[in-house]
mmCIF file of C-alpha atoms in Angstrom:
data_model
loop_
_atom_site.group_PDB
_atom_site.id
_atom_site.type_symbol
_atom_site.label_atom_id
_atom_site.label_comp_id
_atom_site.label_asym_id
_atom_site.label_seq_id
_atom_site.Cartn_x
_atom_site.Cartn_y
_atom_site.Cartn_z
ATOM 1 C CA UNK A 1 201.925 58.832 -82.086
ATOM 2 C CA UNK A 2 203.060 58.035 -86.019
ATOM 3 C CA UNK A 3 203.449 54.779 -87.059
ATOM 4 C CA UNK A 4 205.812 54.103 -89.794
ATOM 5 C CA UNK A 5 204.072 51.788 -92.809
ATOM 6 C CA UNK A 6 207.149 50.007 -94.537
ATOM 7 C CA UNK A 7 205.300 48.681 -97.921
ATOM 8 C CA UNK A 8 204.245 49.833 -100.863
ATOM 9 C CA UNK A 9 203.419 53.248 -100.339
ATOM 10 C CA UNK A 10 200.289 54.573 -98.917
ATOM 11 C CA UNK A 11 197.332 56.327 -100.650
ATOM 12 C CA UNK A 12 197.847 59.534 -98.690
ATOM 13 C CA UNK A 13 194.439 61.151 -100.243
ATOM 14 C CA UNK A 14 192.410 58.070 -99.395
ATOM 15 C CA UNK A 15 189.249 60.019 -97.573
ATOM 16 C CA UNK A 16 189.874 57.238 -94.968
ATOM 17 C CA UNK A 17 193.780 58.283 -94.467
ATOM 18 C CA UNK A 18 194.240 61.598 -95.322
ATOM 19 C CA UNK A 19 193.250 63.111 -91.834
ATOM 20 C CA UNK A 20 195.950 60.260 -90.465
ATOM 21 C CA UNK A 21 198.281 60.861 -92.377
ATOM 22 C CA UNK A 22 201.533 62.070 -90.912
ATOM 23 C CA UNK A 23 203.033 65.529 -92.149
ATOM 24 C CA UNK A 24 206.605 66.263 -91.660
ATOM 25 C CA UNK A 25 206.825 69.307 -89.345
ATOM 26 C CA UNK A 26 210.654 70.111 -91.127
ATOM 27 C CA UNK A 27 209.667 70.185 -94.894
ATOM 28 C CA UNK A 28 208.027 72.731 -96.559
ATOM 29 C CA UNK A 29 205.773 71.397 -99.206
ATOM 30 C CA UNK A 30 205.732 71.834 -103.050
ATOM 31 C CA UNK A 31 208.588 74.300 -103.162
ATOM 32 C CA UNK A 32 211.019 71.167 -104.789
ATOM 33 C CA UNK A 33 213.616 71.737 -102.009
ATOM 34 C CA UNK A 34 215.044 69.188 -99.164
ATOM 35 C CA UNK A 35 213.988 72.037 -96.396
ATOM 36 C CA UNK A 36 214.282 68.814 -93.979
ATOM 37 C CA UNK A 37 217.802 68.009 -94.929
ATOM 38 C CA UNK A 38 216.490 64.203 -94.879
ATOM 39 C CA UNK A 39 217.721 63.663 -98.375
ATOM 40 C CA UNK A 40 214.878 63.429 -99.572
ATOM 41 C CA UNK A 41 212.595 66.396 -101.800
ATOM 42 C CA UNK A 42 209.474 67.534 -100.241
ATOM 43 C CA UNK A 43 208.867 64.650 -97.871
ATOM 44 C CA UNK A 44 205.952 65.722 -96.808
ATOM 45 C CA UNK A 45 203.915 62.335 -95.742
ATOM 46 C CA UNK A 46 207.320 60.283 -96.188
ATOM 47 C CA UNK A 47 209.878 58.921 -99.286
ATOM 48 C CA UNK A 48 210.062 56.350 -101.437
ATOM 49 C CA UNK A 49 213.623 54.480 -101.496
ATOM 50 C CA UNK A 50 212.877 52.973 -104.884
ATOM 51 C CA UNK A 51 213.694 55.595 -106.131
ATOM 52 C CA UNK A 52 215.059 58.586 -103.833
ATOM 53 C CA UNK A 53 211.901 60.488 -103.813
ATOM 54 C CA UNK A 54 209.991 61.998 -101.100
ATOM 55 C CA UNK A 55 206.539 60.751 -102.706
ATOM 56 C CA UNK A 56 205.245 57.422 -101.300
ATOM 57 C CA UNK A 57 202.824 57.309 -103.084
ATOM 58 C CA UNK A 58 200.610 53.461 -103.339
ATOM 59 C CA UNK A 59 200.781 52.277 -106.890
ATOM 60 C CA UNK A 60 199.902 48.622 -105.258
ATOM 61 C CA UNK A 61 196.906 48.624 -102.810
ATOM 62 C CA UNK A 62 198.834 46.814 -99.689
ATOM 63 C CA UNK A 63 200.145 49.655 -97.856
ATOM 64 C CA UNK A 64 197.064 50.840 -97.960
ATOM 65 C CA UNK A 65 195.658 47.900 -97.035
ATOM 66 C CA UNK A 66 197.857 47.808 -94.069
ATOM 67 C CA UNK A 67 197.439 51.555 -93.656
ATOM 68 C CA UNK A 68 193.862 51.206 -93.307
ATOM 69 C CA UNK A 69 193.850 48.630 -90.512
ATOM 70 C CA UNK A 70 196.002 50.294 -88.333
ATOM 71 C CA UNK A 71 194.493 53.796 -88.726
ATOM 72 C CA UNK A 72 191.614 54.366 -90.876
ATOM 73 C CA UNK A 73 189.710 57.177 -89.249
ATOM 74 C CA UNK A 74 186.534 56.138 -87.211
ATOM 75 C CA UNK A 75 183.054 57.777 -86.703
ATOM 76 C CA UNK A 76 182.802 59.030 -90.445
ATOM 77 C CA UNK A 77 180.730 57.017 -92.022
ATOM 78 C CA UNK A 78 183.249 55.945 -94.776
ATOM 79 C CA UNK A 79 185.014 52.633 -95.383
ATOM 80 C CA UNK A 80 186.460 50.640 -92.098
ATOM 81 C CA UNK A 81 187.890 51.967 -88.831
ATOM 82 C CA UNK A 82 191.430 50.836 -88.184
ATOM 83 C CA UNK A 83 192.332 49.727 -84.845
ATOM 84 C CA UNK A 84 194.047 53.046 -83.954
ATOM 85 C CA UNK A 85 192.641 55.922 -85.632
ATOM 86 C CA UNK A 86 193.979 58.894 -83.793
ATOM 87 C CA UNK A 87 197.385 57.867 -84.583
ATOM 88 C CA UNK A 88 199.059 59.153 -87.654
ATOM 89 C CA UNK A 89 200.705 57.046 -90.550
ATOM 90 C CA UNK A 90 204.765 58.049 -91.879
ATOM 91 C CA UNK A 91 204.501 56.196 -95.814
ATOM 92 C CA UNK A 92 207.780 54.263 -96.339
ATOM 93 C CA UNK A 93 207.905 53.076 -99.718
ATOM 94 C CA UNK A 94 210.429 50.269 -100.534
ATOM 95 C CA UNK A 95 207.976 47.953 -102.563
ATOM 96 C CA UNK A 96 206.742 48.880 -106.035
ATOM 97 C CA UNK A 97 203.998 48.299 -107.978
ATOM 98 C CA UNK A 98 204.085 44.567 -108.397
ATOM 99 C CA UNK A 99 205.390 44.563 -104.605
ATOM 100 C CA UNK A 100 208.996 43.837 -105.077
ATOM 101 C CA UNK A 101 211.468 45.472 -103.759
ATOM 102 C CA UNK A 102 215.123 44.969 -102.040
ATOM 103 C CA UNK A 103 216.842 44.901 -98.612
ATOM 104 C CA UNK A 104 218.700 48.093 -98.999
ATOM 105 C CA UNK A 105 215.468 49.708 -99.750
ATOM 106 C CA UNK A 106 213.951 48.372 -96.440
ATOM 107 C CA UNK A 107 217.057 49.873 -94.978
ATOM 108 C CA UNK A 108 217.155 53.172 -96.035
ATOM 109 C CA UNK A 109 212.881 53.158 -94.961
ATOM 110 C CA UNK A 110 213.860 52.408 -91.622
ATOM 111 C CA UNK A 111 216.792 54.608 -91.299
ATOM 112 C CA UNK A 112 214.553 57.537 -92.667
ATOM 113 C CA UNK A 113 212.038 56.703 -89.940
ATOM 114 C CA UNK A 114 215.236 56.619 -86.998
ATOM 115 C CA UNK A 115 216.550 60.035 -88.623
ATOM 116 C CA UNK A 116 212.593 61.649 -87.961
ATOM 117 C CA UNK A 117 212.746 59.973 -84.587
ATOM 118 C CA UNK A 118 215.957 61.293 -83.479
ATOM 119 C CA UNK A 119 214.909 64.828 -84.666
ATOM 120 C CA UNK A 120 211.988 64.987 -82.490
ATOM 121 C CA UNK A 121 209.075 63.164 -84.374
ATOM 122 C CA UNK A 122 207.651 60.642 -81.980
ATOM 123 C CA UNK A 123 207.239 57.267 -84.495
ATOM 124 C CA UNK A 124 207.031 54.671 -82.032
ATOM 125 C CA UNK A 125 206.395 51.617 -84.292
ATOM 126 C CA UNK A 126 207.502 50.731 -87.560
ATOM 127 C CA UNK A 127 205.083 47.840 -89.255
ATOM 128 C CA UNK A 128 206.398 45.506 -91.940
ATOM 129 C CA UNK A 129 203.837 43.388 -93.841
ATOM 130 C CA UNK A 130 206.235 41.841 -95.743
ATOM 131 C CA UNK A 131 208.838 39.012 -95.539
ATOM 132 C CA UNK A 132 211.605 37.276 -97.560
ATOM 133 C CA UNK A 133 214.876 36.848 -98.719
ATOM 134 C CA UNK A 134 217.999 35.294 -96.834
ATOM 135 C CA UNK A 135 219.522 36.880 -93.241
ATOM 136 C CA UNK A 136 220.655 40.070 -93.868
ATOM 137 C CA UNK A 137 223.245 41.771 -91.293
ATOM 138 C CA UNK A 138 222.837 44.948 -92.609
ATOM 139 C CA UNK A 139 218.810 44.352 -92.498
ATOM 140 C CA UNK A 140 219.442 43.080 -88.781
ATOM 141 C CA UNK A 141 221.519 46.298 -87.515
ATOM 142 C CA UNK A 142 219.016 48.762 -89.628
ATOM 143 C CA UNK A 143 216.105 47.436 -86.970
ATOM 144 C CA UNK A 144 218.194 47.167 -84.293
ATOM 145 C CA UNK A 145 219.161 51.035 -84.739
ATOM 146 C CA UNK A 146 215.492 51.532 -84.596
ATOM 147 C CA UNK A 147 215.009 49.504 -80.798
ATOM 148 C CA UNK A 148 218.196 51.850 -79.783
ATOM 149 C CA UNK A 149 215.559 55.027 -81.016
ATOM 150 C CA UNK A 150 212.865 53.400 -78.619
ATOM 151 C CA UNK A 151 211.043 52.002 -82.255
ATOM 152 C CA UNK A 152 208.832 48.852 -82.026
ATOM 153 C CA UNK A 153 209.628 46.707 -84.958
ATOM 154 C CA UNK A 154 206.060 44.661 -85.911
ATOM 155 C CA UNK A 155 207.009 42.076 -88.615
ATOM 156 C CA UNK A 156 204.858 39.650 -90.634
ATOM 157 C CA UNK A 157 205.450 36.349 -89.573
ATOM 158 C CA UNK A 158 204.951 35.221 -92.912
ATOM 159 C CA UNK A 159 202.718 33.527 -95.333
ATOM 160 C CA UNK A 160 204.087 29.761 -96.017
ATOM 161 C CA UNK A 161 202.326 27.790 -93.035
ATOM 162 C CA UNK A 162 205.588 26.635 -91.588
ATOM 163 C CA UNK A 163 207.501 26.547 -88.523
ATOM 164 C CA UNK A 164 209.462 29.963 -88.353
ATOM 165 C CA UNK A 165 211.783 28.420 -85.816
ATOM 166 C CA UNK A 166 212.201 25.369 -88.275
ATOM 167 C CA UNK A 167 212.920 27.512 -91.340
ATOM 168 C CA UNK A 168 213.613 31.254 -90.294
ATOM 169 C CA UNK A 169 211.558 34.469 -92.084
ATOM 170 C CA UNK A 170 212.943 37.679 -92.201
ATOM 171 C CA UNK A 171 212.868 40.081 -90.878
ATOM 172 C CA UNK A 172 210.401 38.250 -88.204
ATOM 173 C CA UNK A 173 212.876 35.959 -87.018
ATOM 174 C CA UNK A 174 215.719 38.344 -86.283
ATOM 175 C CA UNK A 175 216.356 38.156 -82.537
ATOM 176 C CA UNK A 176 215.972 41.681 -81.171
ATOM 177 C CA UNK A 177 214.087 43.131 -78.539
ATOM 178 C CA UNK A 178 212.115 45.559 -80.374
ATOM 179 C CA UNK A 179 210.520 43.037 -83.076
ATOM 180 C CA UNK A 180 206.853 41.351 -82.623
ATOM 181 C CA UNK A 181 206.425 38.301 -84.972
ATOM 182 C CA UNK A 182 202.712 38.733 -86.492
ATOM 183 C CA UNK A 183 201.123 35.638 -87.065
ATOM 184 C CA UNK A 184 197.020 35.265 -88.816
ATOM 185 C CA UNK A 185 193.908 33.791 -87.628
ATOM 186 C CA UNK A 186 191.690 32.832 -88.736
ATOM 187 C CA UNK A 187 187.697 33.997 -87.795
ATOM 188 C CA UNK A 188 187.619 30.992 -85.206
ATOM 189 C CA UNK A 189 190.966 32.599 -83.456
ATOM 190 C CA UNK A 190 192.687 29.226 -84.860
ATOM 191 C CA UNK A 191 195.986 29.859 -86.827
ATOM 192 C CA UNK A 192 195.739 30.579 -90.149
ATOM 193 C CA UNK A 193 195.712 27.891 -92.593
ATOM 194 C CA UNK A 194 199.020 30.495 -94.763
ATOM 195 C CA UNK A 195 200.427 31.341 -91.243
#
């Protein structure tokens, strides 16, 4: 199963990550070529939409972050275990270093990730950490072209400790079948002070 990280980038050579990390069965890697015909140059772990290359690399620490709860590898005495660590992790990078990005950026990450699926690569989920900005119909078809690839769309329900049904975040609040709104608790299972 590979699970698409839509963030920063992830820090594919992380000791915890690297055995999780996904590897794209259609590129061919180092030789500077698009052997995947994704668009993208040696693609190997997944692309960066910021700016058109196939290196995701984290220049951040969130993907990573987010990386490393859902999959850090388990029984190796290193760091944390994530919550799924037999599963392998696709880097979308659409945030940069100071973690801003754009919508069309998010787009393009999840269209990447619905171009692997329909070639064969079974991505089942896509997580987003991340939130902001106004509606977006483009945003809104993007992840609804992922539910119509069988694509679970898990979405951060947002950081500002208000009522989402009040005061909408995006891409949480968009109302498709495929998205689960992510909210925090805190370590007495109460909601999150932020959430």
């Amino acid at each position: 199963i590979v699970i698409g990280v839509i963030d920063t980038g992830v820090d594919f050579t992380h000791p915890d990550l690297a055995a999780n990390m996904w590897v794209n069965p259609f590129e061919t890697a180092g030789n500077n070529v698009d052997d995947a015909a994704s668009g993208y140059i040696d693609d190997v772990h997944g692309v960066n939409t910021i700016n058109g290359s196939g290196n995701p690399f984290d220049n951040n620490g969130h993907g990573t972050h987010v990386a490393g709860i859902i999959a850090a590898r388990g029984n190796n005495n290193l760091g944390i275990t994530g919550t799924a660590w037999n599963v392998k992790i696709m880097a979308l990078k659409f945030l940069d270093q100071n973690g801003n990005g754009n919508t069309q950026g998010a787009i393009d990450a999840i269209s990447y990730a619905v171009q692997m699926k329909n070639r064969g690569v079974n991505i089942r989920v896509l997580n987003a950490s991340w939130g902001g900005g106004a509606y977006s119909q483009a945003l809104e078809d993007s992840i609804k072209a992922a539910h119509n690839a069988g694509i679970l769309f898990v979405a951060a329900a947002g950081n500002s400790a208000r009522n989402n049904d009040a005061i909408p975040s995006y891409p949480a609040n968009y109302n498709l079948p495929n998205i689960i709104s992510v909210a925090a608790l805190d370590r007495n299972g109460n909601l999150a002070s932020f959430s």
